Coordinates of C-alpha atoms in Angstrom, one line a residue:
M22 CA -37.4 -85.1 49.4
R23 CA -36.1 -85.9 52.7
T24 CA -32.9 -86.1 54.7
T25 CA -30.8 -89.3 55.1
A26 CA -27.7 -90.0 56.9
G27 CA -26.7 -93.3 54.7
L28 CA -27.9 -96.2 52.9
P29 CA -27.0 -99.7 54.3
Q30 CA -28.1 -102.9 53.7
A31 CA -31.6 -103.3 51.9
V32 CA -34.4 -105.7 51.2
V33 CA -35.7 -106.0 47.7
C34 CA -38.6 -107.9 46.5
A35 CA -38.6 -108.2 42.6
R36 CA -41.7 -109.2 40.6
V37 CA -42.1 -109.4 36.8
F38 CA -45.1 -108.9 35.1
R39 CA -46.2 -109.7 31.8
L40 CA -48.9 -107.5 30.1
D41 CA -50.7 -108.7 26.7
C42 CA -52.4 -106.9 24.1
A43 CA -55.6 -106.8 26.4
R44 CA -53.3 -105.2 29.1
S45 CA -54.3 -107.7 31.5
L46 CA -51.5 -108.1 34.1
T47 CA -50.6 -111.3 35.5
P48 CA -47.5 -111.9 38.3
Q49 CA -45.1 -114.5 37.0
R50 CA -42.2 -114.6 39.4
T51 CA -41.3 -113.3 42.9
L52 CA -38.2 -113.3 44.6
Y53 CA -37.1 -111.7 48.2
R54 CA -33.7 -111.5 49.3
R55 CA -30.9 -109.3 50.9
F56 CA -28.3 -107.4 49.0
T57 CA -26.1 -104.8 48.9
G58 CA -25.4 -102.4 45.9
S59 CA -27.7 -101.1 43.3
L60 CA -31.5 -101.8 42.8
A61 CA -31.5 -104.7 40.0
P62 CA -34.8 -106.6 39.8
Q63 CA -33.9 -110.0 39.8
C64 CA -36.4 -111.2 36.9
T65 CA -35.2 -114.6 36.2
L66 CA -35.8 -116.6 39.1
D67 CA -38.7 -119.2 39.4
R68 CA -39.0 -119.6 43.3
K69 CA -41.8 -118.1 45.3
F70 CA -41.5 -117.0 48.9
T71 CA -43.9 -115.1 51.2
G72 CA -43.3 -111.8 52.1
S73 CA -44.5 -111.7 55.7
H74 CA -40.9 -111.2 56.8
L75 CA -40.2 -107.9 55.1
E76 CA -41.9 -105.9 57.2
R77 CA -40.0 -107.3 60.4
D78 CA -36.7 -106.9 58.7
V79 CA -37.2 -103.3 57.9
A80 CA -37.2 -100.4 60.5
R81 CA -40.7 -99.3 60.5
F82 CA -40.2 -95.4 59.7
S83 CA -37.9 -96.2 56.7
P84 CA -38.3 -94.9 53.1
R85 CA -39.3 -97.5 50.8
L86 CA -38.4 -97.2 47.0
T87 CA -40.8 -98.4 44.5
L88 CA -39.9 -98.9 40.6
H89 CA -41.6 -99.4 37.6
R90 CA -40.4 -99.8 34.2
L91 CA -42.7 -100.3 31.3
H92 CA -41.2 -102.2 28.2
A93 CA -42.3 -102.5 24.8
S94 CA -41.4 -105.7 23.1
P95 CA -40.7 -106.4 19.2
L96 CA -44.3 -108.3 18.9
G97 CA -46.0 -105.3 19.9
T98 CA -46.8 -106.9 23.1
S99 CA -45.5 -105.2 26.4
S100 CA -44.3 -106.0 29.8
V101 CA -44.2 -104.4 33.3
S102 CA -41.5 -105.0 35.9
S103 CA -41.2 -103.4 39.5
A104 CA -38.9 -103.7 42.4
H105 CA -40.2 -103.1 45.6
A106 CA -37.1 -102.0 48.0
L107 CA -37.5 -101.2 51.7
R108 CA -34.5 -99.5 52.9
K109 CA -32.9 -99.6 56.4
V110 CA -31.9 -96.1 56.5
G111 CA -30.3 -93.6 59.1
V112 CA -33.4 -91.3 58.9
S113 CA -33.4 -87.7 60.4
A114 CA -36.4 -86.6 61.8
A115 CA -36.9 -84.1 59.1
L116 CA -38.2 -86.9 57.0
D117 CA -41.5 -87.5 58.6
S118 CA -43.2 -86.1 61.9
S119 CA -43.4 -90.2 62.6
V120 CA -39.8 -90.1 63.8
E121 CA -38.4 -89.0 67.2
N122 CA -36.2 -86.0 66.7
E123 CA -35.9 -82.8 65.1
P124 CA -33.9 -81.9 61.8
S125 CA -30.5 -82.6 62.2
A126 CA -27.8 -80.3 61.0
T127 CA -28.2 -81.6 57.5
S128 CA -31.4 -79.5 57.6
S129 CA -30.9 -75.9 57.2
S130 CA -34.4 -74.2 55.7
S131 CA -35.8 -71.6 57.9
P132 CA -39.6 -70.6 58.3
S133 CA -39.0 -67.6 56.1
G134 CA -38.0 -69.8 53.0
G135 CA -34.4 -71.3 54.0
T136 CA -30.9 -71.4 52.2
E137 CA -30.2 -72.5 48.6
Q138 CA -29.6 -76.3 49.8
P139 CA -32.3 -76.8 52.4
H140 CA -31.7 -80.5 53.0
L141 CA -30.2 -83.4 50.9
P142 CA -32.9 -85.9 48.9
V143 CA -33.2 -89.4 50.1
L144 CA -32.1 -92.2 47.9
L145 CA -30.8 -89.8 45.3
A146 CA -28.0 -92.4 44.0
E147 CA -31.0 -95.0 43.6
I148 CA -33.1 -92.6 41.7
L149 CA -30.4 -91.6 39.5
G150 CA -29.3 -94.9 38.6
F151 CA -32.9 -96.1 37.7
F152 CA -33.2 -93.3 35.1
S153 CA -29.5 -93.3 33.9
E154 CA -30.3 -96.1 31.2
R155 CA -33.3 -94.1 30.1
K156 CA -33.3 -91.1 27.7
V157 CA -35.4 -88.3 29.5
Q158 CA -37.0 -85.7 27.2
V159 CA -39.9 -85.5 29.3
Y160 CA -39.8 -85.8 33.1
V161 CA -42.6 -85.4 35.8
D162 CA -41.9 -84.9 39.5
G163 CA -45.0 -85.4 41.4
T164 CA -43.8 -84.0 44.5
L165 CA -41.3 -80.8 43.9
G166 CA -40.6 -80.1 47.5
A167 CA -37.2 -77.9 47.3
G168 CA -36.1 -79.4 44.4
G169 CA -33.4 -81.8 45.4
H170 CA -34.0 -84.9 43.5
A171 CA -35.5 -82.7 40.2
S172 CA -32.1 -80.4 40.1
A173 CA -29.9 -83.6 40.4
I174 CA -32.1 -85.3 37.3
L175 CA -32.2 -82.2 35.5
S176 CA -28.3 -82.2 35.6
A177 CA -27.9 -85.8 34.9
H178 CA -30.0 -85.5 31.7
P179 CA -29.0 -82.5 29.8
E180 CA -31.2 -83.8 26.9
M181 CA -34.2 -83.2 28.8
K182 CA -37.0 -80.9 26.6
K183 CA -39.8 -80.5 29.2
F184 CA -39.7 -80.7 32.9
I185 CA -43.0 -80.6 35.0
G186 CA -43.2 -80.3 38.5
F187 CA -46.2 -80.6 41.0
D188 CA -46.6 -79.3 44.5
V189 CA -49.4 -77.7 46.4
D190 CA -47.1 -75.8 48.8
P191 CA -46.0 -72.1 47.5
L192 CA -42.9 -72.3 49.5
A193 CA -41.8 -75.4 47.4
H194 CA -42.2 -73.4 44.4
Q195 CA -40.1 -70.6 45.9
L196 CA -37.3 -72.6 46.9
A197 CA -37.2 -75.2 43.6
R198 CA -37.4 -72.7 41.0
P199 CA -33.9 -70.7 40.9
R200 CA -32.4 -74.0 41.7
L201 CA -34.1 -75.8 38.8
E202 CA -33.5 -72.9 36.3
A203 CA -29.8 -72.8 37.5
C204 CA -28.8 -76.5 36.5
S205 CA -31.3 -76.8 33.4
S206 CA -29.9 -76.8 29.9
E207 CA -30.7 -74.2 27.7
G208 CA -33.4 -75.9 25.6
T209 CA -35.6 -77.2 28.4
S210 CA -38.8 -75.7 29.5
I211 CA -39.7 -76.0 33.2
H212 CA -43.2 -76.0 34.0
L213 CA -44.0 -75.8 38.1
L214 CA -47.7 -76.4 38.8
R215 CA -49.3 -75.6 41.9
K216 CA -51.4 -78.5 42.0
N217 CA -51.6 -81.8 43.9
F218 CA -50.4 -84.9 42.2
R219 CA -53.8 -86.5 42.2
E220 CA -54.7 -84.1 39.4
M221 CA -51.9 -85.3 37.4
T222 CA -53.9 -86.6 34.4
S223 CA -56.2 -83.4 33.9
A224 CA -53.0 -81.3 34.4
L225 CA -50.6 -82.8 31.7
Q226 CA -53.7 -82.5 29.3
E227 CA -54.2 -79.1 29.9
L228 CA -50.4 -78.2 29.5
S229 CA -49.9 -80.2 26.5
P230 CA -52.3 -82.9 25.2
G231 CA -51.2 -86.1 24.6
L232 CA -48.8 -86.3 27.8
E233 CA -51.4 -87.9 29.9
A234 CA -51.3 -90.7 27.5
G235 CA -48.1 -92.0 27.1
G236 CA -46.2 -88.8 26.7
V237 CA -43.6 -89.1 29.7
D238 CA -40.4 -90.6 29.6
A239 CA -39.7 -90.9 33.7
M240 CA -41.5 -89.7 36.7
L241 CA -40.8 -89.5 40.6
I242 CA -43.3 -89.5 43.5
D243 CA -42.2 -88.8 47.1
F244 CA -45.1 -89.4 49.4
G245 CA -45.2 -87.5 52.9
V246 CA -44.6 -84.5 54.7
S247 CA -41.1 -82.7 53.4
S248 CA -38.4 -81.3 56.0
M249 CA -38.7 -77.8 55.2
Q250 CA -42.7 -78.1 56.3
L251 CA -41.6 -80.0 59.4
D252 CA -39.0 -77.4 60.2
T253 CA -41.5 -74.4 59.9
A254 CA -43.3 -74.5 63.5
E255 CA -45.8 -72.1 61.9
R256 CA -47.2 -75.2 59.8
G257 CA -47.7 -77.2 62.6
F258 CA -46.4 -80.5 61.5
S259 CA -43.7 -81.1 64.3
F260 CA -44.9 -82.1 67.7
L261 CA -41.3 -80.8 68.8
A262 CA -41.8 -77.3 67.8
D263 CA -44.7 -75.2 69.2
G264 CA -47.2 -73.8 66.4
P265 CA -50.7 -73.4 65.5
V266 CA -52.4 -76.9 64.9
D267 CA -52.7 -76.7 61.2
M268 CA -50.8 -79.4 59.2
R269 CA -52.0 -78.1 55.7
M270 CA -49.5 -79.1 53.1
D271 CA -51.5 -76.5 50.8
P272 CA -52.0 -73.4 53.0
T273 CA -55.2 -72.4 51.1
A274 CA -57.2 -75.8 51.9
S275 CA -60.2 -75.4 53.9
L276 CA -59.5 -78.5 56.4
R277 CA -57.1 -77.5 59.3
A278 CA -56.0 -80.0 61.7
E279 CA -57.3 -77.5 64.4
Q280 CA -60.9 -78.3 63.2
I281 CA -60.1 -82.0 63.7
V282 CA -59.0 -81.9 67.3
N283 CA -61.8 -79.4 68.0
M284 CA -64.9 -80.3 66.3
W285 CA -64.8 -84.2 65.4
S286 CA -66.1 -86.4 67.7
A287 CA -64.2 -88.8 69.7
S288 CA -65.4 -91.5 67.7
E289 CA -64.3 -89.8 64.4
I290 CA -60.8 -88.9 65.8
G291 CA -60.4 -92.5 67.2
R292 CA -61.1 -94.0 63.7
I293 CA -58.2 -91.9 62.1
L294 CA -55.9 -92.7 64.7
R295 CA -56.7 -96.1 64.4
D296 CA -56.7 -96.1 60.5
Y297 CA -53.8 -93.6 59.8
G298 CA -51.8 -93.9 62.5
E299 CA -52.0 -97.4 63.5
E300 CA -52.1 -96.2 67.0
V301 CA -53.0 -98.9 69.7
H302 CA -54.2 -96.5 72.4
W303 CA -56.4 -94.9 69.9
K304 CA -59.5 -94.7 72.0
G305 CA -58.1 -93.4 75.0
I306 CA -55.9 -90.6 73.0
A307 CA -59.4 -89.6 71.3
Q308 CA -60.7 -89.1 74.5
R309 CA -58.2 -87.2 76.1
I310 CA -58.3 -84.7 72.9
V311 CA -62.0 -84.4 73.2
E312 CA -61.5 -83.5 77.2
R313 CA -58.8 -81.1 76.6
R314 CA -60.6 -78.9 74.2
P315 CA -59.8 -76.1 73.1
I316 CA -56.8 -77.3 71.7
H317 CA -55.0 -74.3 69.5
T318 CA -51.2 -75.1 69.5
T319 CA -49.0 -78.3 68.8
S320 CA -47.7 -78.2 72.5
E321 CA -51.3 -78.4 73.7
L322 CA -52.0 -81.1 71.5
V323 CA -49.0 -83.0 72.6
R324 CA -50.1 -82.7 76.4
A325 CA -53.5 -84.1 75.5
I326 CA -52.1 -86.9 73.8
G327 CA -49.9 -87.3 76.9
G328 CA -48.3 -91.1 77.4
K329 CA -44.9 -92.3 77.6
R330 CA -42.3 -93.0 74.9
G331 CA -42.8 -96.7 73.7
G332 CA -40.4 -99.3 72.9
G333 CA -36.6 -99.2 73.5
G334 CA -34.5 -101.8 75.5
K335 CA -32.3 -104.8 74.2
G336 CA -34.0 -106.4 71.1
K337 CA -36.7 -104.1 71.0
K338 CA -37.7 -101.2 68.3
K339 CA -36.0 -97.4 69.1
P340 CA -38.7 -95.7 71.3
I341 CA -40.7 -93.2 69.6
H342 CA -42.4 -90.0 70.9
P343 CA -45.7 -90.6 71.9
A344 CA -47.4 -88.1 69.8
T345 CA -45.8 -89.8 66.7
R346 CA -48.8 -91.9 65.4
T347 CA -51.3 -89.2 66.4
F348 CA -49.7 -86.4 64.4
Q349 CA -49.3 -88.7 61.5
A350 CA -53.1 -89.7 61.5
I351 CA -54.4 -86.1 61.7
R352 CA -51.8 -85.1 59.2
I353 CA -52.9 -87.8 56.7
A354 CA -56.6 -86.8 57.3
V355 CA -56.2 -82.9 57.0
N356 CA -54.4 -83.8 53.3
D357 CA -56.2 -86.6 52.2
E358 CA -52.7 -88.3 51.5
L359 CA -53.9 -92.0 51.0
G360 CA -56.8 -91.1 48.7
A361 CA -54.2 -88.9 46.5
I362 CA -52.0 -92.0 46.5
E363 CA -54.7 -94.4 45.4
Q364 CA -55.5 -92.0 42.6
V365 CA -52.0 -90.9 41.5
I366 CA -50.3 -94.2 40.9
P367 CA -52.7 -95.7 38.0
A368 CA -52.7 -92.1 36.5
A369 CA -48.8 -92.1 36.6
I370 CA -48.5 -95.7 35.2
A371 CA -50.7 -94.5 32.3
C372 CA -48.7 -91.3 31.5
L373 CA -45.2 -93.6 30.8
K374 CA -44.2 -94.1 27.0
P375 CA -43.0 -97.4 26.5
G376 CA -39.8 -98.0 28.3
G377 CA -40.9 -95.3 30.6
R378 CA -39.9 -95.5 34.4
L379 CA -41.6 -94.6 37.4
A380 CA -40.0 -94.3 41.1
V381 CA -42.2 -93.9 44.0
I382 CA -40.8 -93.4 47.6
S383 CA -42.5 -93.9 50.8
F384 CA -42.1 -93.8 54.4
H385 CA -44.8 -95.7 56.2
S386 CA -46.5 -99.0 55.8
L387 CA -49.8 -97.6 54.8
E388 CA -48.1 -95.5 51.8
D389 CA -46.2 -98.6 51.0
R390 CA -49.3 -100.8 51.0
L391 CA -51.4 -98.8 48.7
G392 CA -48.5 -98.2 46.6
K393 CA -47.6 -101.9 45.7
Q394 CA -51.5 -102.6 45.5
A395 CA -52.2 -100.0 42.9
F396 CA -49.0 -101.3 41.1
R397 CA -50.7 -104.9 41.0
E398 CA -53.8 -103.7 39.5
A399 CA -52.4 -101.5 37.0

C-alpha cells in the first residue's frame, strides 16, 4: 500500500489471450491508447501497435497496475485477458526510496507502530472496481502492509468467507489485524501469514489443500517497499532519515544492507547498482562506497554516494536525489525482490478459479517488465 495524491490521465495496454485445452497461450490482439476513467481492457480491436512509446509517456517512478482475469467458456476451454495500466500519478515519497521527498502529511505512521490509518492505499478505486463484478469468497492479499487495500476489499465484499494475507514484516501484522477484524463480516475467517508471497503455493496448500490449485476468487499483490517501512528510520530504507544500513523487509532475514556495502567487492556492488538500480554512474559510486568503508548509517552511505541531483529544467524529468537508484538497488538485493516476483506471478495465476482475478501494482520498470513477462508466459 502506498500514498497517492491523485489519478490523472493514464496509458493502457490491453492484451487479449486465448487459452486452449492444452493451456497454450497465444496473444491475439493488442491496443495502446490514452484514456480517462475506469480500467476497461479493449478486447475487440484488431490493429496492433508497438509499445516503445509507453515508457516515455509515463513518469519513471509511477505505480503501474496489471490486471488479469481468468474466464471459463461454455465449451470447457478458457481465456485469459490482461490490462497493463501505467499510471501518471502524483506519488508521495512514502511510496518508494526511488522518489525524492520524504512522506507527506498523509502518512502518519510512526516507528513505534503508527496510527489507525497510516496512509492511503494507491489505486484503491481501480482495485475495488476490478473486483466489483466478482463474487469474492476467497481472497488473497500478497502484500498485506497496514491493511489499507485489504480493509477496503473486506468492506466491499461482505460475502467473503476466507481472507488470507501475506507479509514478512511483523509491524504489518500489528497494524493490519485490528483494521481487518473491524471491517470483516461475522462469517469471514482471517488468516495472516508471516511469509513471503513467493511461498504462496506451499502456504495455501498447508492452510487449506486445494486453494493453491484453483481455489482463489481474487488476489492483489503490491510490489516494493511500503510507506510504513520508509517512515521508520531504524529500518534503513530512507536516504533522507539517518538510521542503520539495514533495509530488510523481514527483520529476521540474515542479509543486511550493511553487509553489502562493507563486505562485497566493488564489482559486485557495481553490478547490483547497474542491474537493480539502472544507475548510469554505477562504477564510480561502487568505488566510492568501497573507499568510504566502514559504512554503518544511511547518512554515511549517502555521503559515500555523493553526486548532484540529476534531471530538471524545461522539458526534462524532475530531478531525483543522487542516492535514489543506489538505495533502490541495495534494497532489491537485500530482499531478493525480483526473484520473488518471478516466482509469485505464475503461482498466483495457478491459484485462481475460473473467472478469478489477479491485480498487481508495480512502481518501477524492473518490476513492471518482470510482471508482464510472467503474464505472457503463464
